[in-house]
Coordinates of C-alpha atoms and ligand atoms in Angstrom, one line a residue:
M463 CA 4.5 29.6 -8.3
I464 CA 4.6 26.1 -10.1
T465 CA 3.0 23.4 -7.9
E466 CA 3.8 19.9 -8.8
P467 CA 1.0 17.8 -9.9
P468 CA 0.0 15.1 -7.4
A469 CA 1.5 11.5 -7.9
I470 CA -1.9 10.1 -7.8
A471 CA -5.2 12.0 -8.0
V472 CA -8.5 10.1 -6.9
K473 CA -11.4 11.7 -8.3
D474 CA -14.9 11.2 -7.5
V475 CA -14.5 7.5 -7.5
T476 CA -17.4 5.1 -6.6
L477 CA -16.7 1.5 -5.6
A478 CA -19.4 -1.0 -6.3
F479 CA -20.2 -4.7 -6.7
D480 CA -23.4 -4.9 -8.5
D481 CA -25.8 -3.1 -6.3
N482 CA -23.7 -2.9 -3.3
V483 CA -22.0 0.5 -3.0
V484 CA -18.9 0.1 -1.0
Q485 CA -17.7 3.7 -1.1
R486 CA -19.1 6.5 -3.1
D487 CA -17.6 9.9 -4.3
V488 CA -14.0 9.3 -3.1
T489 CA -11.7 12.1 -3.9
F490 CA -8.1 12.7 -2.6
D491 CA -4.5 13.5 -3.9
V492 CA -1.3 11.5 -3.1
R493 CA 1.6 13.8 -3.2
R494 CA 5.0 12.7 -4.5
G495 CA 7.2 11.1 -1.9
E496 CA 4.7 10.8 1.0
I497 CA 3.4 8.0 3.1
F498 CA -0.4 8.2 2.6
V499 CA -2.5 6.0 4.8
I500 CA -6.2 4.6 3.9
M501 CA -7.8 3.9 7.1
G502 CA -11.4 2.9 8.3
A503 CA -13.2 -0.1 10.0
S504 CA -13.1 -3.7 8.6
G505 CA -15.1 -4.0 5.5
C506 CA -15.4 -0.3 4.6
G507 CA -13.5 -0.8 1.3
K508 CA -9.8 -0.2 1.9
S509 CA -8.8 -3.1 -0.1
T510 CA -11.2 -2.4 -2.8
L511 CA -10.0 1.3 -3.0
L512 CA -6.6 0.0 -3.4
R513 CA -7.4 -2.5 -6.2
S514 CA -9.1 0.1 -8.1
M515 CA -6.0 2.5 -7.8
I516 CA -3.6 -0.2 -9.1
G517 CA -5.8 -1.1 -12.0
L518 CA -7.2 -4.5 -10.9
L519 CA -10.9 -3.2 -10.4
R520 CA -12.6 -0.6 -12.5
P521 CA -14.5 1.9 -10.4
A522 CA -18.5 2.1 -11.0
A523 CA -17.7 5.7 -11.6
G524 CA -14.8 8.4 -11.2
E525 CA -11.2 8.2 -12.4
V526 CA -7.7 7.4 -11.0
F527 CA -5.0 9.6 -12.4
Y528 CA -1.2 9.0 -12.4
G529 CA 0.7 12.3 -13.0
G530 CA -2.3 13.6 -14.8
Q531 CA -2.7 10.5 -17.0
A532 CA -6.0 8.4 -16.7
L533 CA -5.7 4.9 -15.5
W534 CA -9.2 3.6 -16.5
D535 CA -9.9 5.9 -19.4
A536 CA -6.8 4.2 -21.3
D537 CA -6.2 1.3 -23.5
D538 CA -4.9 -2.1 -22.0
V539 CA -1.3 -1.1 -23.2
Q540 CA -1.1 2.1 -21.4
R541 CA -2.7 1.0 -18.2
S542 CA -0.2 -2.1 -18.1
E543 CA 2.5 0.6 -18.6
A544 CA 1.3 2.5 -15.6
Q545 CA 0.9 -0.6 -13.5
R546 CA 4.7 -1.6 -14.2
R547 CA 5.5 1.5 -12.1
L548 CA 4.0 0.1 -9.2
G549 CA 4.9 -2.2 -6.2
I550 CA 2.3 -4.0 -4.4
L551 CA 2.1 -5.9 -1.1
F552 CA -1.3 -7.6 -0.8
Q553 CA -3.0 -8.0 2.3
S554 CA -2.7 -12.0 1.9
G555 CA 1.0 -11.5 1.5
A556 CA 1.0 -14.2 -0.9
L557 CA 4.4 -15.6 -1.6
W558 CA 4.4 -18.9 -3.6
S559 CA 5.0 -21.7 -1.0
S560 CA 6.5 -23.7 -3.5
L561 CA 9.2 -21.4 -4.7
T562 CA 12.2 -20.2 -2.8
L563 CA 12.3 -16.4 -1.8
A564 CA 14.9 -16.1 -4.6
E565 CA 12.5 -17.7 -7.0
N566 CA 9.5 -15.6 -5.7
I567 CA 11.5 -12.1 -6.1
A568 CA 12.8 -13.4 -9.5
L569 CA 9.3 -13.8 -11.0
P570 CA 8.4 -10.3 -11.6
L571 CA 11.9 -9.7 -12.8
S572 CA 11.7 -12.3 -15.4
Q573 CA 8.3 -11.4 -16.3
Y574 CA 8.7 -7.7 -17.2
T575 CA 12.5 -7.6 -18.0
R576 CA 14.9 -9.1 -20.4
L577 CA 17.5 -9.5 -17.8
K578 CA 19.8 -12.4 -18.0
A579 CA 19.6 -15.1 -15.4
R580 CA 22.7 -14.1 -13.7
D581 CA 21.7 -10.4 -13.6
I582 CA 18.3 -11.5 -12.2
A583 CA 20.0 -13.4 -9.3
R584 CA 22.2 -10.3 -8.6
M585 CA 18.9 -8.0 -8.4
V586 CA 17.3 -10.8 -6.1
S587 CA 20.0 -10.7 -3.8
L588 CA 20.2 -6.9 -3.7
K589 CA 16.6 -6.8 -3.1
L590 CA 16.9 -9.4 -0.3
S591 CA 19.6 -7.6 1.3
L592 CA 17.6 -4.2 1.2
V593 CA 15.0 -5.9 3.5
G594 CA 17.4 -7.5 5.7
L595 CA 17.3 -10.8 4.4
G596 CA 20.5 -11.5 2.5
G597 CA 21.6 -14.9 2.7
F598 CA 17.9 -16.3 2.8
E599 CA 17.7 -16.7 -1.0
E600 CA 17.2 -20.5 -0.8
Y601 CA 14.7 -20.6 2.0
Y602 CA 11.0 -21.6 1.3
P603 CA 8.4 -19.2 2.7
A604 CA 7.5 -22.0 5.3
E605 CA 10.8 -21.8 6.8
I606 CA 11.0 -18.2 7.8
S607 CA 9.0 -16.3 10.3
G608 CA 5.7 -14.2 9.9
G609 CA 7.9 -10.9 10.0
M610 CA 10.4 -12.3 7.5
K611 CA 7.7 -13.0 5.1
K612 CA 6.3 -9.5 5.2
R613 CA 9.8 -8.5 4.4
A614 CA 10.2 -11.0 1.6
G615 CA 6.7 -9.6 0.3
L616 CA 8.3 -6.2 0.2
A617 CA 11.4 -7.3 -1.6
R618 CA 9.1 -8.7 -4.2
A619 CA 7.2 -5.5 -4.2
I620 CA 10.3 -3.4 -4.9
A621 CA 11.6 -5.9 -7.4
L622 CA 11.0 -3.7 -10.5
D623 CA 12.2 -0.4 -8.6
P624 CA 8.7 0.9 -8.4
D625 CA 7.8 4.8 -8.4
I626 CA 4.8 4.1 -5.8
L627 CA 4.5 1.3 -3.4
F628 CA 1.0 -0.2 -2.3
L629 CA 0.9 -1.9 1.0
D630 CA -2.3 -3.6 2.2
E631 CA -2.0 -4.0 6.0
P632 CA 1.9 -4.8 6.0
S633 CA 2.1 -5.1 10.0
A634 CA -0.9 -7.2 10.4
G635 CA -0.1 -10.0 12.8
L636 CA 3.1 -8.9 13.8
D637 CA 4.5 -8.1 17.2
P638 CA 5.1 -4.4 18.1
I639 CA 8.8 -4.8 17.9
S640 CA 8.6 -6.3 14.3
S641 CA 5.8 -3.8 13.4
K642 CA 8.2 -1.0 14.4
R643 CA 11.0 -2.6 12.2
L644 CA 8.7 -2.7 9.4
D645 CA 7.9 0.8 9.8
D646 CA 11.6 1.8 9.7
L647 CA 12.1 -0.5 6.6
I648 CA 9.4 1.3 4.8
L649 CA 10.9 4.7 5.6
E650 CA 14.2 3.4 4.2
L651 CA 12.8 1.8 1.3
R652 CA 10.9 5.1 0.5
A653 CA 14.4 7.1 0.6
A654 CA 16.4 4.5 -1.4
L655 CA 13.9 4.2 -4.1
G656 CA 12.6 7.8 -3.9
A657 CA 9.1 6.3 -3.9
T658 CA 5.6 7.3 -2.9
V659 CA 3.9 5.1 -0.3
V660 CA 0.3 4.3 -0.1
M661 CA -0.6 2.1 2.9
V662 CA -3.7 0.4 4.3
T663 CA -3.5 0.0 8.0
H664 CA -5.3 0.1 11.2
E665 CA -2.1 0.1 13.4
L666 CA -2.0 3.3 15.3
S667 CA 1.5 3.4 16.0
S668 CA 2.4 3.1 12.6
I669 CA 0.0 5.5 11.4
F670 CA 1.5 8.3 13.7
A671 CA 4.9 7.2 13.1
I672 CA 5.2 7.2 9.4
G673 CA 1.8 8.6 8.1
D674 CA 2.0 12.1 6.4
D675 CA -1.5 12.2 5.1
S676 CA -4.6 10.1 5.1
V677 CA -8.2 9.4 4.4
F678 CA -10.8 7.7 6.6
L679 CA -13.4 5.7 4.8
D680 CA -16.7 5.5 6.9
A681 CA -18.5 1.7 6.6
E682 CA -21.9 3.2 7.4
T683 CA -22.2 6.2 5.1
H684 CA -20.1 4.6 2.6
T685 CA -18.1 8.0 2.1
V686 CA -14.9 9.7 3.2
I687 CA -15.6 11.2 6.5
A688 CA -12.0 12.8 7.2
Q689 CA -8.8 13.4 5.4
G690 CA -5.4 15.1 6.3
D691 CA -2.4 14.6 8.6
P692 CA -3.6 11.6 11.0
K693 CA -1.7 13.4 13.9
R694 CA -4.0 16.4 13.5
L695 CA -7.0 14.3 12.9
R696 CA -6.5 12.6 16.1
A697 CA -7.6 16.0 18.1
D698 CA -9.3 18.0 15.2
A699 CA -11.5 15.3 13.0
A700 CA -15.1 16.9 12.9
D701 CA -16.4 13.1 13.1
A702 CA -16.2 11.6 16.6
K703 CA -15.8 8.0 15.1
V704 CA -12.4 9.1 13.7
R705 CA -11.2 10.6 16.8
D706 CA -12.2 7.5 18.6
F707 CA -10.3 5.2 15.9
L708 CA -7.2 7.5 16.4
N709 CA -7.6 7.6 20.2
R710 CA -8.1 4.0 20.7
G711 CA -6.1 2.7 23.8
V712 CA -5.2 6.2 25.0
M713 CA -7.7 6.0 28.1
D714 CA -6.1 2.9 29.4
A715 CA -2.4 3.4 28.2
P716 CA 0.0 4.7 31.0
G717 CA 0.1 8.5 30.9
G718 CA -3.0 8.3 28.8
R719 CA -6.0 10.7 29.2
S720 CA -8.4 9.7 32.1
Ligands
LIG1042 N1 -14.9 -9.5 -5.2 C1 -16.0 -9.1 -4.4 N2 -17.2 -9.3 -4.7 C2 -18.2 -8.8 -3.9 N3 -18.1 -8.0 -2.9 C3 -16.8 -8.0 -2.4 C4 -15.7 -8.2 -3.2 N4 -14.6 -7.9 -2.5 C5 -14.8 -7.0 -1.6 N5 -16.3 -7.0 -1.3 C6 -17.1 -6.3 -0.6 O1 -16.7 -5.0 -0.4 C7 -16.7 -4.7 0.8 C8 -15.2 -4.2 1.1 O2 -14.2 -5.2 1.2 P1 -12.7 -4.8 1.5 O3 -11.9 -6.1 1.3 O4 -12.5 -3.7 0.5 O5 -12.8 -4.1 3.0 P2 -11.5 -3.7 3.7 O6 -12.0 -2.2 4.4 O7 -10.3 -4.0 3.0 O8 -11.6 -4.7 5.0 P3 -10.6 -5.4 5.9 O9 -10.0 -4.4 6.9 O10 -11.3 -6.4 6.8 O11 -9.3 -5.7 5.3 C9 -17.1 -5.7 1.8 O12 -18.5 -5.6 2.1 C10 -16.8 -6.9 0.8 O13 -17.8 -8.0 1.3
LIG1043 MG1 -8.7 -5.2 3.6

């Protein structure tokens, strides 16, 4: 049987700022087409790991492979070619406040493609309609809600039809209904783009609704203490910290364990 290589392989990655080791020996595969969740307490290194996976922060040790190709042991041209295939929604969201939604989404298109202005405008409208923001081209970020900003950020992340979508806390600050809508949107975008999704989140509803696979980074030991399907880890994780994290709120929820 021929097994498909993973979309991403993270191998023995150590993340450090000078002497401060954030995580060590992080190893996992992300399979093509899955939604992979990075979990852990605040400050454990989730965003830092993401930055090392997208080519923004060189690991102190280890390597990240895309389809078998090393990301860090490559020249700048090869690395930026690999990065061109990635769509990213940063934790801060960071739309340019002085630009309209259309201008925000047009930025990566004018930077990385030779499309004419008219074709860029068409692509921008298509991406905005994919995230349910058709008709909002001329709005400024300050004129739309928090949930709409997240969706606009997603539209920008998918501007270049990425193979892999990286989302850092996409539903942070959203109410449960907007958060559920965002989950549905992530599933729709994965299907529309045929993409793989890597998502940092602590939102349990989201983790269980759309997460296929996961790693849990521990802030105290600075290592991965669990990995696998989060629905299974909820009951089976060897480390109580992981079970507690995944069973938060179960005690007080109606119908929860008592
Ligand atoms: N540029 C930097 N320089 C020095 N230390 C940093 C830098 N960025 C992050 N750190 C440190 O690395 C650790 C992990 O930070 P990181 O932002 O990755 O955490 P996180 O898991 O994403 O947290 P949160 O859930 O709050 O977003 C923290 O101790 C942080 O202080
Ligand atoms: Mg973070």
